[in-house]
Short mmCIF file of C-alpha atoms in Angstrom, two decimals:
data_model
loop_
_atom_site.label_atom_id
_atom_site.label_comp_id
_atom_site.label_asym_id
_atom_site.label_seq_id
_atom_site.Cartn_x
_atom_site.Cartn_y
_atom_site.Cartn_z
CA MET D 1 -0.83 2.69 -20.54
CA ALA D 2 2.10 0.07 -21.71
CA PHE D 3 4.43 1.91 -19.83
CA ALA D 4 2.46 1.69 -16.17
CA HIS D 5 2.23 -1.91 -17.52
CA ALA D 6 5.33 -2.22 -17.70
CA GLN D 7 6.09 -0.62 -14.44
CA PHE D 8 4.14 -1.57 -12.15
CA ALA D 9 3.33 -4.91 -9.74
CA ASN D 10 -0.43 -5.04 -10.87
CA ASP D 11 -2.41 -6.06 -14.16
CA VAL D 12 -2.36 -2.43 -15.45
CA ALA D 13 -3.88 -3.43 -19.29
CA GLY D 14 -6.72 -5.97 -17.19
CA LEU D 15 -8.09 -3.15 -15.54
CA ALA D 16 -11.26 -1.63 -17.08
CA PRO D 17 -11.76 1.98 -17.70
CA GLY D 18 -13.37 3.59 -14.36
CA HIS D 19 -11.81 1.18 -12.00
CA TRP D 20 -9.04 1.04 -9.79
CA GLN D 21 -6.77 -1.16 -7.78
CA TRP D 22 -3.97 -1.13 -5.46
CA ASN D 23 -0.76 -1.63 -7.33
CA ALA D 24 2.66 -1.35 -6.01
CA TRP D 25 6.15 -0.16 -7.57
CA LEU D 26 8.97 -2.50 -6.94
CA THR D 27 13.29 -2.64 -7.05
CA PRO D 28 14.69 -5.02 -9.57
CA LYS D 29 15.55 -7.14 -6.15
CA GLY D 30 11.27 -7.21 -5.80
CA ARG D 31 11.02 -4.84 -3.05
CA VAL D 32 8.53 -2.69 -2.35
CA ILE D 33 8.95 1.15 -3.26
CA ALA D 34 5.43 2.45 -2.94
CA VAL D 35 2.08 0.91 -2.36
CA PHE D 36 -0.75 2.93 -3.82
CA ALA D 37 -4.18 3.09 -5.65
CA LEU D 38 -4.36 3.33 -9.10
CA ALA D 39 -7.73 4.34 -11.00
CA ARG D 40 -7.90 4.15 -14.89
CA LEU D 41 -10.08 7.12 -15.79
CA SER D 42 -10.13 6.25 -19.86
CA GLY D 43 -8.29 4.13 -22.20
CA ASP D 44 -5.05 6.13 -21.91
CA ARG D 45 -5.44 8.19 -18.49
CA LEU D 46 -4.40 7.00 -15.13
CA TRP D 47 -4.50 8.84 -11.40
CA LEU D 48 -1.83 7.17 -8.66
CA VAL D 49 -3.29 7.99 -4.78
CA LEU D 50 -0.01 7.76 -2.82
CA PRO D 51 -0.98 7.12 0.69
CA ASP D 52 2.60 7.84 2.02
CA HIS D 53 4.82 8.44 -0.76
CA PRO D 54 5.68 12.32 -1.78
CA ALA D 55 4.02 12.69 -5.41
CA ASP D 56 7.07 14.75 -6.59
CA VAL D 57 9.49 12.68 -5.55
CA PHE D 58 7.61 8.97 -7.08
CA ALA D 59 6.64 11.39 -9.69
CA ASP D 60 10.54 12.19 -10.67
CA ALA D 61 11.85 8.52 -10.19
CA MET D 62 9.97 7.37 -13.01
CA ARG D 63 10.84 10.10 -15.55
CA ARG D 64 13.63 8.43 -15.52
CA PHE D 65 12.32 5.55 -16.96
CA VAL D 66 10.48 7.62 -19.42
CA PHE D 67 12.59 7.43 -22.63
CA ARG D 68 11.02 8.38 -25.57
CA ARG D 69 7.77 7.04 -24.96
CA LYS D 70 4.49 9.79 -25.72
CA LEU D 71 3.55 10.08 -22.15
CA LYS D 72 3.43 13.23 -18.87
CA ILE D 73 3.75 12.30 -15.45
CA GLU D 74 2.41 15.07 -13.89
CA VAL D 75 2.00 15.97 -10.03
CA PRO D 76 -1.47 18.49 -10.18
CA ALA D 77 -0.88 22.01 -8.13
CA ASP D 78 -4.29 22.17 -7.57
CA THR D 79 -5.25 18.68 -6.15
CA GLY D 80 -6.47 17.61 -3.11
CA ILE D 81 -7.08 14.21 -1.05
CA ALA D 82 -10.19 13.48 1.99
CA GLY D 83 -11.75 10.86 3.26
CA THR D 84 -14.83 10.35 5.50
CA PHE D 85 -16.54 7.24 7.69
CA ALA D 86 -19.51 7.62 4.91
CA THR D 87 -20.76 5.43 2.67
CA PRO D 88 -19.37 6.36 -1.05
CA ALA D 89 -22.66 8.14 -3.10
CA SER D 90 -21.94 6.45 -6.63
CA ALA D 91 -18.38 4.70 -6.11
CA GLN D 92 -18.84 0.96 -5.32
CA GLY D 93 -15.81 -1.45 -4.61
CA ALA D 94 -13.55 -0.89 -7.65
CA ALA D 95 -15.73 1.02 -9.90
CA VAL D 96 -14.68 4.75 -9.50
CA GLY D 97 -17.03 7.57 -9.16
CA GLU D 98 -16.67 10.83 -10.63
CA ARG D 99 -18.02 14.21 -10.00
CA GLN D 100 -17.03 17.87 -10.50
CA ASP D 101 -13.59 16.98 -11.29
CA VAL D 102 -13.90 14.75 -7.74
CA LEU D 103 -12.80 11.16 -8.15
CA GLU D 104 -14.33 9.37 -5.50
CA LEU D 105 -12.30 5.90 -4.72
CA ASP D 106 -14.17 3.27 -2.16
CA PHE D 107 -12.00 2.34 0.64
CA SER D 108 -14.98 0.28 2.58
CA GLY D 109 -14.15 -3.20 3.95
CA ASP D 110 -15.08 -4.84 7.12
CA GLY D 111 -14.15 -1.86 9.07
CA GLY D 112 -16.85 0.20 7.88
CA ALA D 113 -17.91 2.44 5.38
CA ARG D 114 -14.93 4.73 4.01
CA THR D 115 -15.05 7.04 0.72
CA LEU D 116 -11.51 8.62 -0.31
CA TYR D 117 -11.48 11.95 -2.55
CA ALA D 118 -9.20 13.11 -5.06
CA GLY D 119 -9.50 15.99 -6.69
CA ARG D 120 -10.02 19.73 -6.99
CA LEU D 121 -10.93 20.45 -3.52
CA VAL D 122 -8.54 21.42 -0.48
CA ALA D 123 -7.15 18.40 1.37
CA SER D 124 -8.42 17.69 4.80
CA ASP D 125 -6.25 19.07 7.83
CA ASP D 126 -8.18 17.43 10.76
CA ALA D 127 -5.70 15.19 12.77
CA ALA D 128 -8.52 13.04 14.29
CA LEU D 129 -10.09 11.97 10.88
CA SER D 130 -6.21 11.28 9.36
CA ALA D 131 -5.87 9.52 12.34
CA ALA D 132 -8.52 7.15 12.39
CA TRP D 133 -8.07 6.19 8.40
CA ARG D 134 -4.39 4.99 9.61
CA VAL D 135 -5.70 2.94 11.50
CA ALA D 136 -8.14 1.35 9.38
CA ASP D 137 -6.05 1.38 6.55
CA LEU D 138 -3.34 -1.20 9.49
CA CYS D 139 -6.25 -2.79 10.36
CA HIS D 140 -6.85 -3.89 7.03
CA GLY D 141 -3.75 -4.81 6.04
CA LEU D 142 -2.63 -2.29 3.97
CA PRO D 143 0.93 -1.13 4.92
CA ARG D 144 1.22 2.76 4.93
CA LEU D 145 5.64 2.43 4.57
CA PRO D 146 7.39 5.50 5.86
CA GLU D 147 10.85 6.75 4.38
CA SER D 148 12.93 4.03 6.50
CA GLN D 149 10.43 1.65 5.15
CA ARG D 150 11.24 1.20 1.47
CA GLU D 151 12.86 -1.27 -0.39
CA GLN D 152 13.06 -3.15 2.57
CA TRP D 153 10.06 -6.22 2.03
CA THR D 154 8.84 -7.92 -1.22
CA PRO D 155 5.19 -7.86 -1.87
CA GLN D 156 4.29 -11.52 0.20
CA GLN D 157 6.40 -10.69 3.16
CA LEU D 158 4.04 -7.45 3.18
CA ALA D 159 1.06 -9.60 2.44
CA LEU D 160 0.09 -7.87 -0.66
CA ASP D 161 -1.73 -10.50 -2.03
CA ARG D 162 -4.52 -9.91 0.29
CA LEU D 163 -5.22 -6.42 -1.54
CA SER D 164 -4.47 -8.20 -4.87
CA ALA D 165 -1.92 -5.35 -5.76
CA TYR D 166 0.79 -7.50 -7.64
CA SER D 167 0.22 -10.14 -10.18
CA VAL D 168 2.29 -13.07 -11.26
CA LYS D 169 0.24 -13.67 -14.48
CA LYS D 170 1.64 -10.33 -16.62
CA GLY D 171 4.21 -9.86 -18.06
CA CYS D 172 7.99 -8.34 -16.60
CA TYR D 173 7.72 -5.48 -14.35
CA PRO D 174 10.86 -5.07 -12.29
CA GLY D 175 10.90 -7.62 -9.64
CA GLN D 176 8.75 -9.88 -10.88
CA GLU D 177 11.21 -13.34 -11.39
CA ILE D 178 11.32 -12.88 -7.52
CA VAL D 179 7.76 -12.44 -6.97
CA ALA D 180 6.62 -15.03 -9.13
CA ARG D 181 9.22 -17.46 -7.92
CA THR D 182 8.17 -17.03 -4.36
CA HIS D 183 4.98 -17.57 -5.53
CA PHE D 184 5.78 -20.38 -6.86
CA LEU D 185 8.24 -22.24 -5.15
CA GLY D 186 6.17 -21.44 -2.02
CA LYS D 187 10.09 -19.79 -0.65
CA ALA D 188 7.79 -17.30 1.60
CA LYS D 189 9.28 -17.06 4.99
CA ARG D 190 8.07 -14.24 6.22
CA ALA D 191 4.71 -12.54 6.73
CA LEU D 192 2.79 -9.89 7.87
CA ARG D 193 0.71 -9.57 11.62
CA CYS D 194 -1.16 -6.50 13.32
CA PHE D 195 -0.75 -5.93 17.08
CA ARG D 196 -2.10 -3.25 19.10
CA THR D 197 0.29 -2.02 22.60
CA ASN D 198 0.37 0.54 25.18
CA GLY D 199 4.33 1.33 25.21
CA PRO D 200 5.42 3.64 22.59
CA VAL D 201 6.47 2.07 18.95
CA ILE D 202 8.46 3.21 15.71
CA ALA D 203 9.11 1.54 12.24
CA GLY D 204 12.07 -0.27 12.33
CA MET D 205 11.89 -0.49 16.32
CA PRO D 206 12.62 -4.68 16.66
CA VAL D 207 10.45 -7.65 17.57
CA ARG D 208 11.00 -9.42 20.49
CA GLU D 209 10.47 -12.89 21.72
CA ARG D 210 12.01 -13.23 24.71
CA ASP D 211 15.77 -11.98 24.43
CA ARG D 212 15.57 -12.77 20.44
CA ASP D 213 14.63 -10.21 17.51
CA ILE D 214 11.90 -12.27 15.28
CA GLY D 215 11.20 -9.82 13.31
CA GLU D 216 10.87 -5.80 12.57
CA VAL D 217 7.91 -3.45 13.03
CA VAL D 218 6.78 -1.74 9.59
CA CYS D 219 4.51 0.94 9.99
CA THR D 220 2.49 1.82 13.42
CA ALA D 221 -0.96 4.34 13.75
CA GLN D 222 -2.25 6.20 16.73
CA ASP D 223 -5.23 4.39 18.40
CA GLY D 224 -5.90 7.10 21.08
CA GLU D 225 -3.54 6.01 24.31
CA ARG D 226 -3.32 2.63 21.89
CA THR D 227 -0.69 2.22 19.34
CA VAL D 228 -1.80 -0.80 16.29
CA LEU D 229 1.32 -1.60 14.02
CA LEU D 230 1.71 -3.80 11.56
CA ALA D 231 5.38 -5.97 11.73
CA VAL D 232 6.68 -8.51 9.78
CA LEU D 233 7.37 -11.97 12.00
CA PRO D 234 8.11 -15.52 10.42
CA LEU D 235 5.87 -17.04 8.92
CA GLU D 236 5.23 -20.06 10.75
CA HIS D 237 5.44 -18.24 14.53
CA ALA D 238 1.83 -17.86 16.37
CA GLY D 239 2.28 -13.93 17.42
CA ASP D 240 1.98 -14.75 21.24
CA GLY D 241 4.73 -13.65 23.61
CA LEU D 242 6.18 -10.85 21.51
CA ALA D 243 7.02 -7.60 22.21
CA ALA D 244 9.00 -4.43 20.82
CA GLY D 245 9.78 -1.16 22.43
CA ASP D 246 8.75 -1.34 26.32
CA GLY D 247 5.21 -2.94 25.14
CA VAL D 248 3.74 -5.84 25.56
CA LEU D 249 2.43 -6.93 21.57
CA GLU D 250 -1.11 -7.99 21.47
CA PRO D 251 -2.28 -9.84 18.30
CA CYS D 252 -5.43 -8.67 16.59
CA SER D 253 -6.49 -10.18 12.94
CA LEU D 254 -6.50 -8.17 9.97
CA LEU D 255 -9.67 -7.02 8.32
CA ASP D 256 -10.46 -8.22 5.09
CA GLY D 257 -12.83 -6.12 2.60
CA LEU D 258 -10.40 -3.79 0.89
CA ARG D 259 -9.23 -6.40 -1.70
CA ARG D 260 -9.94 -4.13 -5.40
#
């Protein structure tokens, strides 16, 4: 518990057993390596659900900081992830549901009910469901970071405050000084915005205003023939009159309700 509290950006020690939170692991310069759901199953037992970062790569990176601490970081070989657009049977909000070695997390938000399952089950390989789930994540402001976008953005630039995914009150953690300075001095100059477009767009592509690059695409999701994307733009920009690739960007308001 102390190890995770010292490494991750959110208040792990303050999380009650049987509950989960959004959390992030940052570089010493305050850039986001990964965003994930962290569930505290008991006093000293934590589960992490990583939407995008390969679990074995993440675990290997974490093990380099264990030193002589008595803890295990494992990637269970028999654990899978699945989801459904339905109301959870027992989980509610930040309270975890657990039955027959399967965790149930409430991913519901203003866009509708969703339930994520993690445990001894076969992972869903339904491509349409996975695509719809990713669209819902982006519409609620959950950045799905591809490898090219890791270690590029601060928590404020990715609007992780909307998810309560980091703390400015807990003790030190990698990047904490940068995060706290940005928060208390109000120096955030860029923010996360959501758009839809008909054109093909990929992460890392510049967002243009006329002939000037003013932002960058962070992640995308395919919603039928249209693309949903999250981009980081100057804080003061209204989001109108922009393009990425060959597509005109239509601003969308981020949905609330995914904060935990």
